[in-house]
Amino acid sequence: PLLRGVSADQGAFCTGRHFFRPSVALMHAAAAPKRQPGKITPKMEKLRTKFQKNNDKPIFLKGGIMDSIIYKLTWVLCFLGLAGDLHLWFGYILA
């Protein structure tokens, strides 16, 4: 056998009940109390109306000033990374 503790008739791979055992998270989710479909909390209703408002903003900027800061920071970091890559490659090419 390829694995210690596994007999030759079982083979080296997990089969049967060991392979298809549900995860702990799945068992907890299945045991959770069932929620009534269609019931929306007031907080979720407020967020839904905020994000579905037609104000010509993209969805990733509708969250407010923090979304705008994260969006701009992402662009800055992407350009810095690209500039660093170009500096590195042209340094190797021109050297």
mmCIF file of N, CA and C in Angstrom:
data_model
loop_
_atom_site.group_PDB
_atom_site.id
_atom_site.type_symbol
_atom_site.label_atom_id
_atom_site.label_comp_id
_atom_site.label_asym_id
_atom_site.label_seq_id
_atom_site.Cartn_x
_atom_site.Cartn_y
_atom_site.Cartn_z
ATOM 1 N N PRO A 1 0.823 -1.199 0.000
ATOM 2 C CA PRO A 1 0.000 0.000 0.000
ATOM 3 C C PRO A 1 0.864 1.259 0.000
ATOM 4 N N LEU A 2 0.290 2.333 -0.551
ATOM 5 C CA LEU A 2 1.027 3.583 -0.643
ATOM 6 C C LEU A 2 0.960 4.392 0.640
ATOM 7 N N LEU A 3 -0.092 4.220 1.408
ATOM 8 C CA LEU A 3 -0.250 4.972 2.642
ATOM 9 C C LEU A 3 -0.189 4.042 3.840
ATOM 10 N N ARG A 4 0.457 4.516 4.913
ATOM 11 C CA ARG A 4 0.510 3.727 6.125
ATOM 12 C C ARG A 4 -0.881 3.628 6.740
ATOM 13 N N GLY A 5 -1.267 2.488 7.194
ATOM 14 C CA GLY A 5 -2.551 2.317 7.845
ATOM 15 C C GLY A 5 -3.697 2.050 6.886
ATOM 16 N N VAL A 6 -3.426 2.004 5.584
ATOM 17 C CA VAL A 6 -4.459 1.721 4.585
ATOM 18 C C VAL A 6 -4.147 0.360 4.003
ATOM 19 N N SER A 7 -5.120 -0.522 4.079
ATOM 20 C CA SER A 7 -4.879 -1.863 3.563
ATOM 21 C C SER A 7 -4.904 -1.849 2.036
ATOM 22 N N ALA A 8 -4.368 -2.896 1.438
ATOM 23 C CA ALA A 8 -4.242 -2.958 -0.012
ATOM 24 C C ALA A 8 -5.603 -3.002 -0.692
ATOM 25 N N ASP A 9 -6.612 -3.606 -0.057
ATOM 26 C CA ASP A 9 -7.920 -3.689 -0.706
ATOM 27 C C ASP A 9 -8.658 -2.335 -0.687
ATOM 28 N N GLN A 10 -8.277 -1.422 0.216
ATOM 29 C CA GLN A 10 -8.902 -0.106 0.248
ATOM 30 C C GLN A 10 -8.302 0.819 -0.793
ATOM 31 N N GLY A 11 -7.093 0.610 -1.171
ATOM 32 C CA GLY A 11 -6.434 1.492 -2.115
ATOM 33 C C GLY A 11 -5.830 2.686 -1.400
ATOM 34 N N ALA A 12 -5.233 3.574 -2.164
ATOM 35 C CA ALA A 12 -4.524 4.705 -1.582
ATOM 36 C C ALA A 12 -5.376 5.956 -1.487
ATOM 37 N N PHE A 13 -6.566 5.921 -2.037
ATOM 38 C CA PHE A 13 -7.401 7.113 -2.055
ATOM 39 C C PHE A 13 -8.584 6.963 -1.115
ATOM 40 N N CYS A 14 -9.077 8.095 -0.625
ATOM 41 C CA CYS A 14 -10.266 8.078 0.224
ATOM 42 C C CYS A 14 -11.472 7.792 -0.646
ATOM 43 N N THR A 15 -12.258 6.840 -0.231
ATOM 44 C CA THR A 15 -13.450 6.493 -1.002
ATOM 45 C C THR A 15 -14.631 6.371 -0.059
ATOM 46 N N GLY A 16 -15.782 6.300 -0.637
ATOM 47 C CA GLY A 16 -16.989 6.017 0.133
ATOM 48 C C GLY A 16 -17.335 7.105 1.119
ATOM 49 N N ARG A 17 -17.588 6.697 2.356
ATOM 50 C CA ARG A 17 -18.129 7.612 3.360
ATOM 51 C C ARG A 17 -17.149 8.711 3.757
ATOM 52 N N HIS A 18 -15.845 8.488 3.648
ATOM 53 C CA HIS A 18 -14.875 9.511 4.032
ATOM 54 C C HIS A 18 -14.821 10.647 3.018
ATOM 55 N N PHE A 19 -15.027 10.322 1.764
ATOM 56 C CA PHE A 19 -14.899 11.327 0.717
ATOM 57 C C PHE A 19 -16.112 12.261 0.668
ATOM 58 N N PHE A 20 -17.284 11.727 0.940
ATOM 59 C CA PHE A 20 -18.512 12.504 0.804
ATOM 60 C C PHE A 20 -19.098 12.950 2.130
ATOM 61 N N ARG A 21 -18.297 13.023 3.179
ATOM 62 C CA ARG A 21 -18.785 13.447 4.488
ATOM 63 C C ARG A 21 -19.051 14.946 4.462
ATOM 64 N N PRO A 22 -20.228 15.410 4.913
ATOM 65 C CA PRO A 22 -20.525 16.852 4.887
ATOM 66 C C PRO A 22 -19.650 17.603 5.883
ATOM 67 N N SER A 23 -19.373 18.849 5.568
ATOM 68 C CA SER A 23 -18.528 19.659 6.425
ATOM 69 C C SER A 23 -19.301 20.106 7.663
ATOM 70 N N VAL A 24 -18.582 20.557 8.656
ATOM 71 C CA VAL A 24 -19.189 21.035 9.893
ATOM 72 C C VAL A 24 -20.033 22.273 9.611
ATOM 73 N N ALA A 25 -19.543 23.171 8.761
ATOM 74 C CA ALA A 25 -20.284 24.388 8.434
ATOM 75 C C ALA A 25 -21.603 24.058 7.753
ATOM 76 N N LEU A 26 -21.592 23.060 6.883
ATOM 77 C CA LEU A 26 -22.814 22.660 6.201
ATOM 78 C C LEU A 26 -23.823 22.067 7.179
ATOM 79 N N MET A 27 -23.333 21.301 8.145
ATOM 80 C CA MET A 27 -24.252 20.722 9.136
ATOM 81 C C MET A 27 -24.855 21.810 10.014
ATOM 82 N N HIS A 28 -24.065 22.836 10.380
ATOM 83 C CA HIS A 28 -24.597 23.941 11.179
ATOM 84 C C HIS A 28 -25.610 24.754 10.383
ATOM 85 N N ALA A 29 -25.341 24.958 9.099
ATOM 86 C CA ALA A 29 -26.265 25.717 8.259
ATOM 87 C C ALA A 29 -27.582 24.966 8.099
ATOM 88 N N ALA A 30 -27.511 23.647 7.992
ATOM 89 C CA ALA A 30 -28.730 22.858 7.844
ATOM 90 C C ALA A 30 -29.543 22.840 9.131
ATOM 91 N N ALA A 31 -28.874 22.975 10.279
ATOM 92 C CA ALA A 31 -29.570 22.938 11.558
ATOM 93 C C ALA A 31 -30.077 24.312 11.988
ATOM 94 N N ALA A 32 -29.718 25.365 11.251
ATOM 95 C CA ALA A 32 -30.131 26.728 11.607
ATOM 96 C C ALA A 32 -31.639 26.872 11.447
ATOM 97 N N PRO A 33 -32.247 27.737 12.245
ATOM 98 C CA PRO A 33 -33.689 27.926 12.113
ATOM 99 C C PRO A 33 -34.034 28.519 10.754
ATOM 100 N N LYS A 34 -35.160 28.092 10.222
ATOM 101 C CA LYS A 34 -35.579 28.555 8.907
ATOM 102 C C LYS A 34 -36.159 29.959 9.017
ATOM 103 N N ARG A 35 -35.819 30.825 8.077
ATOM 104 C CA ARG A 35 -36.344 32.185 8.051
ATOM 105 C C ARG A 35 -37.497 32.250 7.069
ATOM 106 N N GLN A 36 -38.415 33.122 7.345
ATOM 107 C CA GLN A 36 -39.537 33.310 6.442
ATOM 108 C C GLN A 36 -39.066 34.061 5.205
ATOM 109 N N PRO A 37 -39.332 33.528 4.019
ATOM 110 C CA PRO A 37 -38.921 34.245 2.816
ATOM 111 C C PRO A 37 -39.759 35.504 2.625
ATOM 112 N N GLY A 38 -39.122 36.538 2.112
ATOM 113 C CA GLY A 38 -39.847 37.762 1.819
ATOM 114 C C GLY A 38 -39.824 38.797 2.918
ATOM 115 N N LYS A 39 -39.389 38.445 4.107
ATOM 116 C CA LYS A 39 -39.330 39.415 5.195
ATOM 117 C C LYS A 39 -37.996 40.139 5.133
ATOM 118 N N ILE A 40 -38.057 41.468 5.045
ATOM 119 C CA ILE A 40 -36.851 42.280 4.948
ATOM 120 C C ILE A 40 -36.802 43.201 6.159
ATOM 121 N N THR A 41 -35.647 43.250 6.791
ATOM 122 C CA THR A 41 -35.489 44.132 7.944
ATOM 123 C C THR A 41 -35.481 45.586 7.476
ATOM 124 N N PRO A 42 -35.825 46.528 8.348
ATOM 125 C CA PRO A 42 -35.814 47.936 7.947
ATOM 126 C C PRO A 42 -34.431 48.423 7.481
ATOM 127 N N LYS A 43 -33.372 47.899 8.101
ATOM 128 C CA LYS A 43 -32.024 48.288 7.689
ATOM 129 C C LYS A 43 -31.743 47.835 6.259
ATOM 130 N N MET A 44 -32.144 46.595 5.935
ATOM 131 C CA MET A 44 -31.929 46.091 4.583
ATOM 132 C C MET A 44 -32.781 46.840 3.567
ATOM 133 N N GLU A 45 -33.979 47.228 3.951
ATOM 134 C CA GLU A 45 -34.844 47.997 3.061
ATOM 135 C C GLU A 45 -34.224 49.359 2.753
ATOM 136 N N LYS A 46 -33.630 49.987 3.777
ATOM 137 C CA LYS A 46 -32.965 51.280 3.587
ATOM 138 C C LYS A 46 -31.766 51.142 2.644
ATOM 139 N N LEU A 47 -30.961 50.088 2.845
ATOM 140 C CA LEU A 47 -29.817 49.860 1.976
ATOM 141 C C LEU A 47 -30.252 49.556 0.545
ATOM 142 N N ARG A 48 -31.335 48.805 0.407
ATOM 143 C CA ARG A 48 -31.814 48.465 -0.930
ATOM 144 C C ARG A 48 -32.249 49.713 -1.693
ATOM 145 N N THR A 49 -32.987 50.589 -1.025
ATOM 146 C CA THR A 49 -33.423 51.807 -1.698
ATOM 147 C C THR A 49 -32.228 52.716 -2.013
ATOM 148 N N LYS A 50 -31.225 52.729 -1.133
ATOM 149 C CA LYS A 50 -30.029 53.556 -1.360
ATOM 150 C C LYS A 50 -29.260 53.079 -2.589
ATOM 151 N N PHE A 51 -29.080 51.765 -2.707
ATOM 152 C CA PHE A 51 -28.263 51.235 -3.787
ATOM 153 C C PHE A 51 -29.026 51.104 -5.095
ATOM 154 N N GLN A 52 -30.362 51.095 -5.059
ATOM 155 C CA GLN A 52 -31.134 50.997 -6.295
ATOM 156 C C GLN A 52 -31.585 52.353 -6.819
ATOM 157 N N LYS A 53 -31.258 53.413 -6.118
ATOM 158 C CA LYS A 53 -31.626 54.755 -6.564
ATOM 159 C C LYS A 53 -30.905 55.068 -7.866
ATOM 160 N N ASN A 54 -31.631 55.657 -8.793
ATOM 161 C CA ASN A 54 -31.047 55.984 -10.092
ATOM 162 C C ASN A 54 -30.423 57.376 -10.012
ATOM 163 N N ASN A 55 -29.138 57.432 -9.640
ATOM 164 C CA ASN A 55 -28.448 58.711 -9.525
ATOM 165 C C ASN A 55 -27.170 58.750 -10.370
ATOM 166 N N ASP A 56 -27.104 57.921 -11.387
ATOM 167 C CA ASP A 56 -25.990 57.882 -12.344
ATOM 168 C C ASP A 56 -24.629 57.633 -11.696
ATOM 169 N N LYS A 57 -24.607 56.986 -10.544
ATOM 170 C CA LYS A 57 -23.352 56.570 -9.920
ATOM 171 C C LYS A 57 -23.183 55.072 -10.131
ATOM 172 N N PRO A 58 -21.950 54.612 -10.347
ATOM 173 C CA PRO A 58 -21.746 53.165 -10.408
ATOM 174 C C PRO A 58 -21.955 52.542 -9.029
ATOM 175 N N ILE A 59 -22.276 51.275 -9.006
ATOM 176 C CA ILE A 59 -22.632 50.595 -7.757
ATOM 177 C C ILE A 59 -21.493 50.620 -6.751
ATOM 178 N N PHE A 60 -20.243 50.614 -7.221
ATOM 179 C CA PHE A 60 -19.114 50.571 -6.289
ATOM 180 C C PHE A 60 -18.816 51.923 -5.665
ATOM 181 N N LEU A 61 -19.553 52.978 -6.045
ATOM 182 C CA LEU A 61 -19.363 54.288 -5.426
ATOM 183 C C LEU A 61 -20.600 54.755 -4.659
ATOM 184 N N LYS A 62 -21.638 53.943 -4.613
ATOM 185 C CA LYS A 62 -22.873 54.350 -3.939
ATOM 186 C C LYS A 62 -22.797 54.224 -2.427
ATOM 187 N N GLY A 63 -21.748 53.634 -1.897
ATOM 188 C CA GLY A 63 -21.636 53.424 -0.459
ATOM 189 C C GLY A 63 -21.191 54.649 0.308
ATOM 190 N N GLY A 64 -20.778 55.701 -0.374
ATOM 191 C CA GLY A 64 -20.384 56.914 0.324
ATOM 192 C C GLY A 64 -18.915 57.242 0.142
ATOM 193 N N ILE A 65 -18.402 58.063 1.050
ATOM 194 C CA ILE A 65 -17.042 58.576 0.947
ATOM 195 C C ILE A 65 -15.998 57.468 1.103
ATOM 196 N N MET A 66 -16.289 56.467 1.936
ATOM 197 C CA MET A 66 -15.322 55.381 2.138
ATOM 198 C C MET A 66 -15.156 54.563 0.868
ATOM 199 N N ASP A 67 -16.246 54.328 0.148
ATOM 200 C CA ASP A 67 -16.139 53.618 -1.124
ATOM 201 C C ASP A 67 -15.312 54.411 -2.125
ATOM 202 N N SER A 68 -15.479 55.723 -2.125
ATOM 203 C CA SER A 68 -14.717 56.576 -3.031
ATOM 204 C C SER A 68 -13.225 56.536 -2.692
ATOM 205 N N ILE A 69 -12.902 56.566 -1.417
ATOM 206 C CA ILE A 69 -11.495 56.508 -0.989
ATOM 207 C C ILE A 69 -10.873 55.174 -1.384
ATOM 208 N N ILE A 70 -11.583 54.085 -1.144
ATOM 209 C CA ILE A 70 -11.055 52.757 -1.484
ATOM 210 C C ILE A 70 -10.877 52.621 -2.991
ATOM 211 N N TYR A 71 -11.828 53.146 -3.762
ATOM 212 C CA TYR A 71 -11.753 53.096 -5.223
ATOM 213 C C TYR A 71 -10.519 53.853 -5.726
ATOM 214 N N LYS A 72 -10.315 55.066 -5.235
ATOM 215 C CA LYS A 72 -9.174 55.860 -5.676
ATOM 216 C C LYS A 72 -7.851 55.255 -5.210
ATOM 217 N N LEU A 73 -7.825 54.732 -3.993
ATOM 218 C CA LEU A 73 -6.613 54.081 -3.490
ATOM 219 C C LEU A 73 -6.259 52.853 -4.331
ATOM 220 N N THR A 74 -7.260 52.118 -4.772
ATOM 221 C CA THR A 74 -7.023 50.959 -5.628
ATOM 222 C C THR A 74 -6.370 51.378 -6.935
ATOM 223 N N TRP A 75 -6.866 52.451 -7.546
ATOM 224 C CA TRP A 75 -6.266 52.945 -8.785
ATOM 225 C C TRP A 75 -4.817 53.383 -8.562
ATOM 226 N N VAL A 76 -4.570 54.103 -7.479
ATOM 227 C CA VAL A 76 -3.211 54.577 -7.198
ATOM 228 C C VAL A 76 -2.266 53.395 -7.011
ATOM 229 N N LEU A 77 -2.681 52.395 -6.248
ATOM 230 C CA LEU A 77 -1.819 51.230 -6.022
ATOM 231 C C LEU A 77 -1.590 50.439 -7.299
ATOM 232 N N CYS A 78 -2.600 50.352 -8.157
ATOM 233 C CA CYS A 78 -2.413 49.656 -9.440
ATOM 234 C C CYS A 78 -1.385 50.371 -10.304
ATOM 235 N N PHE A 79 -1.483 51.698 -10.381
ATOM 236 C CA PHE A 79 -0.521 52.441 -11.190
ATOM 237 C C PHE A 79 0.881 52.387 -10.589
ATOM 238 N N LEU A 80 0.995 52.413 -9.274
ATOM 239 C CA LEU A 80 2.311 52.283 -8.649
ATOM 240 C C LEU A 80 2.917 50.910 -8.926
ATOM 241 N N GLY A 81 2.097 49.888 -8.863
ATOM 242 C CA GLY A 81 2.583 48.541 -9.170
ATOM 243 C C GLY A 81 3.015 48.414 -10.612
ATOM 244 N N LEU A 82 2.224 48.990 -11.517
ATOM 245 C CA LEU A 82 2.581 48.953 -12.932
ATOM 246 C C LEU A 82 3.875 49.718 -13.192
ATOM 247 N N ALA A 83 4.018 50.885 -12.566
ATOM 248 C CA ALA A 83 5.250 51.662 -12.723
ATOM 249 C C ALA A 83 6.445 50.887 -12.171
ATOM 250 N N GLY A 84 6.283 50.225 -11.056
ATOM 251 C CA GLY A 84 7.372 49.420 -10.497
ATOM 252 C C GLY A 84 7.756 48.270 -11.406
ATOM 253 N N ASP A 85 6.755 47.617 -12.017
ATOM 254 C CA ASP A 85 7.046 46.534 -12.957
ATOM 255 C C ASP A 85 7.800 47.046 -14.177
ATOM 256 N N LEU A 86 7.337 48.170 -14.724
ATOM 257 C CA LEU A 86 8.016 48.734 -15.891
ATOM 258 C C LEU A 86 9.449 49.133 -15.554
ATOM 259 N N HIS A 87 9.632 49.715 -14.386
ATOM 260 C CA HIS A 87 10.987 50.097 -13.952
ATOM 261 C C HIS A 87 11.879 48.865 -13.838
ATOM 262 N N LEU A 88 11.338 47.808 -13.268
ATOM 263 C CA LEU A 88 12.098 46.580 -13.114
ATOM 264 C C LEU A 88 12.469 45.976 -14.474
ATOM 265 N N TRP A 89 11.480 45.844 -15.372
ATOM 266 C CA TRP A 89 11.734 45.205 -16.672
ATOM 267 C C TRP A 89 12.650 46.041 -17.532
ATOM 268 N N PHE A 90 12.413 47.366 -17.590
ATOM 269 C CA PHE A 90 13.298 48.188 -18.411
ATOM 270 C C PHE A 90 14.703 48.272 -17.805
ATOM 271 N N GLY A 91 14.795 48.135 -16.499
ATOM 272 C CA GLY A 91 16.116 48.077 -15.874
ATOM 273 C C GLY A 91 16.889 46.847 -16.307
ATOM 274 N N TYR A 92 16.200 45.702 -16.461
ATOM 275 C CA TYR A 92 16.865 44.495 -16.928
ATOM 276 C C TYR A 92 17.167 44.570 -18.428
ATOM 277 N N ILE A 93 16.247 45.159 -19.187
ATOM 278 C CA ILE A 93 16.436 45.215 -20.635
ATOM 279 C C ILE A 93 17.561 46.163 -21.018
ATOM 280 N N LEU A 94 17.599 47.334 -20.384
ATOM 281 C CA LEU A 94 18.582 48.354 -20.745
ATOM 282 C C LEU A 94 19.946 48.129 -20.099
ATOM 283 N N ALA A 95 20.009 47.277 -19.108
ATOM 284 C CA ALA A 95 21.279 47.068 -18.403
ATOM 285 C C ALA A 95 22.219 46.179 -19.185
#
